[in-house]
Coordinates of C-alpha atoms and ligand atoms in Angstrom, one line a residue:
M296 CA 29.1 -46.0 -127.8
L297 CA 32.2 -44.3 -126.3
D298 CA 35.3 -46.8 -125.4
S299 CA 37.0 -45.7 -122.3
S300 CA 40.4 -46.5 -123.8
N301 CA 39.9 -43.5 -125.5
V302 CA 39.1 -41.2 -122.6
R303 CA 42.2 -39.0 -122.4
G304 CA 43.1 -36.7 -119.0
R305 CA 44.8 -33.6 -119.6
N306 CA 47.7 -35.1 -120.4
G307 CA 46.7 -37.5 -122.5
Q308 CA 46.8 -40.5 -120.2
L309 CA 44.3 -42.3 -118.4
G310 CA 44.3 -41.5 -114.3
G311 CA 43.5 -45.1 -113.0
L312 CA 41.8 -46.5 -110.4
A313 CA 40.3 -43.4 -107.9
A314 CA 41.1 -44.2 -104.2
I315 CA 40.5 -42.5 -101.1
T316 CA 43.7 -41.9 -99.3
G317 CA 42.4 -39.7 -96.4
V318 CA 39.4 -38.5 -94.1
H319 CA 38.9 -35.9 -91.7
G320 CA 35.6 -34.7 -90.0
H321 CA 34.3 -31.8 -87.9
V322 CA 31.3 -31.7 -85.8
P323 CA 30.5 -28.5 -83.4
D324 CA 31.1 -28.8 -79.7
D325 CA 27.3 -27.9 -78.9
V326 CA 25.7 -31.2 -77.6
L327 CA 21.9 -31.2 -77.9
T328 CA 20.6 -34.3 -76.3
N329 CA 16.9 -36.1 -75.9
A330 CA 16.7 -34.7 -72.9
E331 CA 16.7 -31.0 -73.8
L332 CA 14.6 -31.8 -76.7
A333 CA 11.9 -33.1 -74.1
A334 CA 12.1 -30.3 -72.6
M335 CA 11.4 -28.7 -76.0
V336 CA 8.7 -30.8 -78.0
D337 CA 6.4 -33.2 -76.8
T338 CA 9.1 -36.3 -76.7
T339 CA 10.9 -38.5 -74.7
D340 CA 14.5 -40.0 -74.4
A341 CA 13.0 -43.4 -74.6
W342 CA 10.7 -42.4 -78.2
I343 CA 13.6 -40.9 -79.9
T344 CA 16.4 -43.5 -78.7
E345 CA 13.7 -46.7 -79.7
R346 CA 12.7 -45.6 -82.7
T347 CA 16.1 -43.9 -84.6
G348 CA 18.7 -44.6 -82.6
I349 CA 20.0 -41.2 -82.1
R350 CA 21.0 -40.0 -78.1
E351 CA 22.4 -37.2 -79.3
R352 CA 23.3 -34.6 -81.9
R353 CA 25.9 -31.8 -82.6
I354 CA 24.2 -27.8 -83.0
L355 CA 26.8 -25.6 -84.7
K356 CA 26.0 -22.1 -82.7
G357 CA 27.2 -18.6 -83.5
D358 CA 26.1 -15.6 -85.6
G359 CA 27.5 -15.9 -89.7
L360 CA 28.6 -19.4 -89.5
G361 CA 27.1 -21.8 -92.2
S362 CA 28.1 -25.4 -93.6
S363 CA 31.3 -23.9 -94.9
H364 CA 32.4 -23.2 -91.5
M365 CA 32.5 -26.8 -90.8
A366 CA 33.5 -28.6 -94.0
A367 CA 37.0 -25.8 -93.8
K368 CA 37.7 -27.4 -90.6
A369 CA 37.2 -30.8 -91.8
V370 CA 39.2 -30.3 -95.4
R371 CA 41.7 -28.1 -93.3
G372 CA 42.2 -31.2 -90.9
L373 CA 42.3 -33.7 -94.0
L374 CA 45.5 -31.7 -95.9
A375 CA 47.4 -31.3 -92.2
K376 CA 47.0 -35.1 -91.3
T377 CA 47.6 -36.1 -94.8
G378 CA 50.7 -33.7 -95.4
T379 CA 48.7 -32.2 -98.2
D380 CA 50.2 -28.7 -100.0
P381 CA 46.8 -27.4 -101.2
R382 CA 48.1 -25.7 -104.0
D383 CA 47.8 -29.2 -105.1
I384 CA 44.4 -29.6 -104.6
D385 CA 43.3 -29.4 -107.9
L386 CA 39.1 -30.2 -107.3
L387 CA 37.0 -29.6 -104.6
I388 CA 33.0 -31.2 -104.5
C389 CA 31.2 -30.1 -102.0
A390 CA 27.6 -31.9 -101.5
T391 CA 25.3 -30.4 -99.3
T392 CA 21.5 -29.3 -98.8
T393 CA 21.9 -26.4 -96.5
P394 CA 24.4 -24.0 -98.5
D395 CA 25.6 -21.0 -96.8
L396 CA 23.9 -18.9 -99.8
V397 CA 21.6 -19.5 -102.8
F398 CA 24.9 -18.8 -104.6
P399 CA 27.7 -18.5 -104.9
S400 CA 28.5 -22.3 -104.2
T401 CA 29.4 -23.5 -100.5
A402 CA 32.5 -25.5 -102.6
N403 CA 33.6 -21.8 -104.2
L404 CA 33.7 -20.3 -100.3
I405 CA 35.4 -23.1 -98.6
C406 CA 38.3 -22.7 -101.3
E407 CA 38.7 -19.4 -100.9
M408 CA 38.6 -20.4 -97.4
V409 CA 41.3 -22.6 -97.0
G410 CA 43.5 -21.2 -100.0
L411 CA 42.6 -24.0 -102.3
G412 CA 43.6 -21.0 -105.3
Q413 CA 41.4 -21.0 -108.2
I414 CA 40.9 -24.3 -109.1
G415 CA 37.3 -26.0 -109.8
S416 CA 34.8 -26.2 -107.1
F417 CA 31.1 -27.0 -107.1
D418 CA 28.4 -27.9 -105.0
V419 CA 26.2 -31.4 -105.5
Q420 CA 22.9 -31.4 -104.5
A421 CA 21.5 -34.7 -103.7
A422 CA 19.9 -34.7 -100.1
C423 CA 21.6 -37.2 -98.0
S424 CA 22.7 -39.1 -100.9
G425 CA 25.2 -36.4 -101.7
F426 CA 28.7 -37.8 -100.7
V427 CA 28.1 -40.8 -102.8
Y428 CA 27.1 -38.5 -106.5
A429 CA 29.8 -35.9 -105.3
L430 CA 32.1 -39.4 -104.7
T431 CA 31.2 -40.7 -108.1
I432 CA 32.1 -37.4 -110.2
A433 CA 35.2 -37.2 -107.9
S434 CA 36.4 -40.9 -108.9
Q435 CA 35.6 -40.1 -112.6
F436 CA 37.3 -36.8 -112.9
I437 CA 40.6 -39.0 -111.3
E438 CA 39.9 -41.8 -113.8
T439 CA 39.9 -39.9 -116.5
G440 CA 43.6 -38.1 -115.4
K441 CA 41.0 -34.8 -115.5
S442 CA 42.3 -34.5 -111.7
R443 CA 45.1 -35.7 -109.6
K444 CA 44.0 -34.5 -106.1
A445 CA 40.2 -33.5 -105.4
I446 CA 38.6 -33.4 -102.0
V447 CA 34.9 -34.2 -101.8
V448 CA 33.6 -32.7 -98.5
G449 CA 29.9 -33.6 -97.1
A450 CA 28.6 -30.7 -95.0
D451 CA 25.5 -30.0 -93.9
K452 CA 23.8 -27.8 -91.1
M453 CA 20.8 -29.0 -90.6
S454 CA 19.6 -26.8 -87.8
A455 CA 19.5 -24.0 -90.4
I456 CA 16.6 -25.3 -91.7
I457 CA 14.5 -27.5 -89.0
D458 CA 11.3 -26.3 -87.1
Y459 CA 12.1 -27.1 -83.3
T460 CA 8.8 -27.0 -82.8
D461 CA 8.1 -30.3 -85.0
R462 CA 8.4 -33.4 -82.8
A463 CA 8.3 -35.7 -85.7
T464 CA 12.2 -33.7 -87.1
C465 CA 13.2 -32.0 -84.5
V466 CA 14.9 -34.7 -83.1
L467 CA 15.7 -36.6 -86.1
F468 CA 18.7 -34.6 -87.4
G469 CA 22.2 -32.7 -86.6
D470 CA 24.9 -30.5 -87.9
G471 CA 28.9 -32.1 -89.5
A472 CA 31.2 -32.1 -91.8
G473 CA 33.5 -34.6 -93.4
A474 CA 35.9 -34.2 -96.1
V475 CA 37.5 -37.1 -98.1
L476 CA 41.0 -36.7 -100.7
V477 CA 40.7 -38.8 -103.7
E478 CA 43.9 -39.8 -106.1
P479 CA 44.7 -42.2 -108.4
S480 CA 45.4 -45.7 -106.3
A481 CA 49.4 -46.4 -105.9
N482 CA 48.2 -49.8 -104.8
G483 CA 45.7 -51.2 -106.9
C484 CA 42.9 -50.7 -103.9
G485 CA 40.2 -48.3 -104.8
I486 CA 36.4 -46.9 -105.6
L487 CA 35.8 -50.2 -108.2
D488 CA 32.0 -49.2 -108.8
T489 CA 29.4 -46.8 -108.0
L490 CA 25.7 -46.6 -108.5
I491 CA 23.5 -43.3 -108.6
R492 CA 19.4 -43.0 -108.5
S493 CA 16.7 -40.5 -108.4
D494 CA 13.4 -40.5 -108.5
G495 CA 11.2 -36.7 -108.5
S496 CA 8.4 -38.5 -107.7
G497 CA 9.2 -38.4 -104.3
M498 CA 9.3 -34.9 -103.4
P499 CA 6.0 -34.2 -101.8
H500 CA 7.4 -36.8 -98.9
L501 CA 10.3 -34.7 -97.7
H502 CA 11.3 -31.4 -99.2
Q503 CA 11.6 -27.6 -98.1
K504 CA 8.5 -26.1 -99.5
A505 CA 10.1 -22.0 -99.6
G506 CA 12.7 -20.4 -100.6
G507 CA 13.9 -21.7 -103.9
S508 CA 12.5 -19.7 -107.2
R509 CA 9.0 -21.9 -107.2
M510 CA 7.6 -19.9 -103.6
P511 CA 10.8 -17.7 -103.2
A512 CA 10.9 -16.1 -99.2
S513 CA 8.1 -13.6 -98.0
A514 CA 6.6 -12.2 -95.2
E515 CA 3.9 -15.1 -95.4
T516 CA 6.3 -18.1 -96.4
V517 CA 8.0 -17.0 -93.2
A518 CA 5.1 -16.7 -91.1
K519 CA 3.6 -20.2 -92.3
R520 CA 6.9 -21.5 -91.4
L521 CA 7.6 -22.9 -94.8
H522 CA 11.3 -22.8 -94.8
Y523 CA 12.0 -26.0 -92.5
V524 CA 12.3 -29.3 -93.5
H525 CA 9.2 -31.2 -94.4
Q526 CA 9.3 -35.0 -94.0
E527 CA 6.3 -37.8 -94.3
G528 CA 8.4 -39.8 -92.3
A529 CA 6.8 -43.2 -92.3
A530 CA 7.0 -43.0 -96.5
V531 CA 10.3 -42.1 -96.3
Y532 CA 10.8 -44.8 -94.3
K533 CA 9.5 -47.7 -96.6
F534 CA 11.5 -46.2 -99.4
A535 CA 14.5 -45.9 -97.6
V536 CA 14.9 -49.2 -96.4
A537 CA 13.5 -50.9 -100.0
R538 CA 16.0 -48.3 -102.1
M539 CA 19.0 -49.5 -99.8
A540 CA 18.8 -52.9 -99.9
E541 CA 18.3 -52.6 -103.4
V542 CA 21.8 -50.6 -103.8
A543 CA 23.1 -53.0 -101.7
S544 CA 22.3 -56.1 -103.3
E545 CA 23.0 -54.8 -106.5
L546 CA 26.5 -53.6 -105.7
M547 CA 27.1 -57.2 -104.3
S548 CA 26.0 -59.0 -107.1
R549 CA 27.6 -57.1 -109.8
N550 CA 30.8 -57.3 -108.0
D551 CA 30.1 -61.3 -106.4
L552 CA 30.5 -60.3 -103.2
T553 CA 28.7 -62.2 -100.6
P554 CA 28.2 -61.2 -96.8
D555 CA 31.4 -63.2 -96.1
T556 CA 33.7 -61.1 -98.4
I557 CA 32.7 -58.2 -96.7
D558 CA 34.3 -56.3 -94.8
W559 CA 32.2 -52.6 -93.9
L560 CA 28.9 -51.6 -94.2
T561 CA 29.0 -47.8 -94.2
P562 CA 25.1 -46.6 -94.8
H563 CA 23.8 -43.4 -94.4
Q564 CA 22.6 -42.8 -91.0
A565 CA 18.9 -41.3 -90.9
N566 CA 17.3 -44.2 -89.0
R567 CA 19.0 -47.0 -86.6
R568 CA 15.7 -49.5 -87.6
I569 CA 16.7 -48.4 -91.3
I570 CA 20.5 -49.3 -91.1
E571 CA 19.6 -52.9 -89.6
A572 CA 16.9 -53.6 -92.0
T573 CA 19.0 -53.4 -94.4
A574 CA 22.7 -55.3 -92.7
E575 CA 19.6 -58.2 -92.4
R576 CA 18.8 -58.2 -96.0
M577 CA 22.0 -58.4 -96.8
K578 CA 22.9 -60.8 -94.0
L579 CA 24.8 -58.4 -93.5
P580 CA 26.5 -58.8 -89.0
M581 CA 26.1 -55.5 -87.1
E582 CA 29.9 -55.7 -86.2
K583 CA 30.4 -55.0 -90.1
V584 CA 28.6 -51.9 -90.3
M585 CA 29.1 -48.4 -89.0
L586 CA 27.2 -46.5 -86.7
T587 CA 27.6 -43.1 -85.8
I588 CA 24.0 -42.4 -85.0
Q589 CA 23.5 -42.4 -81.6
K590 CA 26.0 -39.2 -80.9
F591 CA 25.7 -37.5 -84.3
G592 CA 21.9 -38.0 -85.5
N593 CA 21.8 -37.6 -89.2
T594 CA 23.8 -35.1 -90.7
T595 CA 22.5 -35.9 -94.7
A596 CA 25.4 -35.4 -97.0
A597 CA 27.8 -35.8 -93.6
T598 CA 27.0 -38.8 -92.2
I599 CA 29.3 -41.2 -94.6
P600 CA 32.4 -39.5 -94.2
L601 CA 31.7 -38.8 -90.7
C602 CA 31.6 -42.3 -90.2
L603 CA 34.5 -42.9 -92.3
W604 CA 36.5 -40.1 -90.1
D605 CA 35.1 -42.1 -87.1
Y606 CA 35.6 -45.8 -88.0
E607 CA 39.2 -44.7 -89.9
P608 CA 41.3 -46.6 -86.7
R609 CA 39.9 -49.9 -87.5
L610 CA 40.1 -50.0 -91.7
K611 CA 42.9 -51.9 -93.1
T612 CA 44.5 -51.7 -96.1
G613 CA 41.9 -53.7 -98.8
D614 CA 39.2 -53.7 -96.6
R615 CA 36.1 -54.5 -99.0
M616 CA 33.1 -51.7 -98.4
L617 CA 29.9 -50.8 -99.3
M618 CA 28.3 -47.6 -99.0
A619 CA 24.7 -47.0 -99.5
A620 CA 22.2 -44.1 -99.2
F621 CA 19.1 -42.8 -99.4
G622 CA 17.6 -39.3 -99.2
G623 CA 15.0 -36.5 -100.5
G624 CA 14.5 -36.1 -104.2
F625 CA 14.0 -39.3 -103.4
T626 CA 17.6 -39.9 -104.5
W627 CA 19.7 -43.2 -103.8
G628 CA 23.6 -44.5 -105.0
G629 CA 26.1 -46.5 -103.3
A630 CA 29.8 -47.3 -103.8
Y631 CA 32.1 -50.6 -103.9
L632 CA 35.8 -49.5 -102.8
T633 CA 38.6 -51.1 -101.1
W634 CA 39.9 -49.3 -98.1
A635 CA 43.3 -47.9 -99.9
Y636 CA 46.0 -47.3 -96.8
D637 CA 46.3 -47.8 -93.0
G638 CA 43.5 -46.1 -91.4
R639 CA 45.1 -47.0 -87.6
K640 CA 48.7 -45.0 -88.4
A641 CA 46.5 -42.2 -90.3
A642 CA 44.8 -41.7 -87.2
G643 CA 48.3 -41.6 -85.3
E644 CA 49.1 -39.2 -87.9
E645 CA 46.4 -37.3 -87.3
A646 CA 46.9 -37.1 -83.6
A647 CA 50.3 -35.9 -84.0
A648 CA 49.2 -33.1 -86.1
G649 CA 47.4 -32.0 -83.8
L650 CA 44.2 -32.3 -84.2
P651 CA 41.3 -32.9 -82.4
E652 CA 40.2 -36.3 -81.7
S653 CA 37.2 -35.9 -79.5
C654 CA 34.6 -37.6 -81.4
R655 CA 36.8 -40.8 -82.3
E656 CA 35.4 -43.0 -80.0
T657 CA 32.9 -45.1 -81.7
I658 CA 30.0 -46.6 -79.5
P659 CA 29.4 -50.4 -81.1
Ligands
UT7_273 O1 17.8 -39.2 -93.8 C1 16.6 -38.8 -95.3 C2 15.6 -39.8 -95.3 N1 15.1 -39.6 -94.3 C3 14.8 -41.1 -93.6 O2 14.9 -42.2 -93.6 C4 14.1 -41.0 -92.4 C5 13.1 -42.0 -92.6 N2 11.5 -42.1 -91.2 C6 12.1 -42.4 -90.2 O3 13.0 -42.9 -89.5 C7 11.0 -42.8 -89.4 O4 9.5 -42.9 -90.2 C8 11.2 -41.6 -88.4 C9 11.9 -41.9 -87.0 C10 10.9 -39.9 -89.0 C11 9.2 -42.0 -87.5 O5 9.1 -43.1 -87.0 P1 8.2 -43.9 -87.2 O6 8.0 -45.1 -86.6 O7 8.2 -44.1 -88.6 O8 6.9 -43.3 -86.6 P2 5.6 -42.3 -87.2 O9 5.9 -41.5 -87.9 O10 4.8 -43.7 -87.7 O11 4.6 -42.0 -85.8 C12 4.3 -42.9 -84.9 C13 3.3 -42.3 -83.8 C14 2.8 -40.7 -84.3 O12 1.8 -41.0 -83.2 P3 0.1 -41.4 -83.4 O13 -0.1 -40.7 -84.9 O14 1.0 -43.2 -84.0 O15 -0.6 -40.9 -82.4 C15 3.7 -39.7 -84.4 O16 2.5 -38.7 -84.2 O17 4.8 -41.7 -83.4 C16 4.8 -40.3 -83.0 N3 6.1 -39.1 -83.0 C17 6.6 -38.7 -82.2 N4 6.5 -39.1 -80.7 C18 7.3 -38.5 -79.7 C19 6.6 -38.7 -84.3 N5 7.5 -38.3 -83.5 C20 7.5 -38.1 -82.0 C21 8.3 -37.5 -81.3 N6 8.2 -38.2 -79.9 N7 9.4 -37.3 -82.0

């Protein structure tokens, strides 16, 4: 077994504990409401609100704009508000299920758009668990000293792969991006534990049938509408509730956490009922649970960083936070961290940097 004390980074030094030291987000201006969807498919505002908790979602419009467009805006804002010189960033990881292109990676494109230079950058594909996966990887780069300033961005333009004639999926998803800066901790607060898991036998329940090497795009695949999200909602729901609770319980038990000592749960936002079931199993009151699903829907890899951005003004140094995610694959995972900075002050700096704040007001 590898003795971790022997792991040395590029300077021959361990990097120490990794911490999230900044967060920023971007959602497109265009809002798609439940009422508008009810005019498109056989659904109602009441059904969507009661069964999912979603009231509206954002949609990226404009020719030639992909996930990188939103990610670049989130990353630019992150650099501006944290006063970070782009030349100091040495790693960028993008979690996405809706890359701009099959190749090169969306991460490569973001670096070029933002002017991050010739640094290591790559995409992580773990569907809705992608941000937790990417954060786990980035924290290892920091801990080993291989990276000093890493950016993790979750970005998805789900509207690109949603069938707006399928009421079972089109009401659920939205577009958005959220980015965090990850650095060695300066105050002992940071990412203390992470957990990632997968089970490929879940594929039939949630996947996109065509467009990959197994079934490349053809006139037939387009005609058969095979380039859209296929989800068997009830089956996925059952797994999501069980796995989200499992993640939370494993992280709580191995870090000696109780409902009283946890300040925040930052869950993937797929369905308000899944989130409530997770909180209930953790015996956590909903006041400690971050919720943005009502206004952004399910933005896949972007849900967790968008929650952090939205709740940033309420986050205090030392707050204990659990993240939990579940998604296609199946994939699931989580993280336990102590918040490393004064969120209220950082949000103030965001305003001072002239960054748009229009989406920050939270609805409890
Ligand atoms: O983020 C990645 C992981 N994804 C998830 O975690 C999503 C997990 N699944 C879910 O959140 C829920 O299963 C859904 C929100 C997708 C669906 O809710 P549900 O309560 O599980 O509904 P259901 O699929 O069991 O369908 C119940 C009924 C069906 O009608 P019948 O067969 O009972 O007559 C559906 O056809 O609701 C119908 N239905 C709708 N009705 C109005 C499905 N979608 C709609 C709709 N509007 N949009």
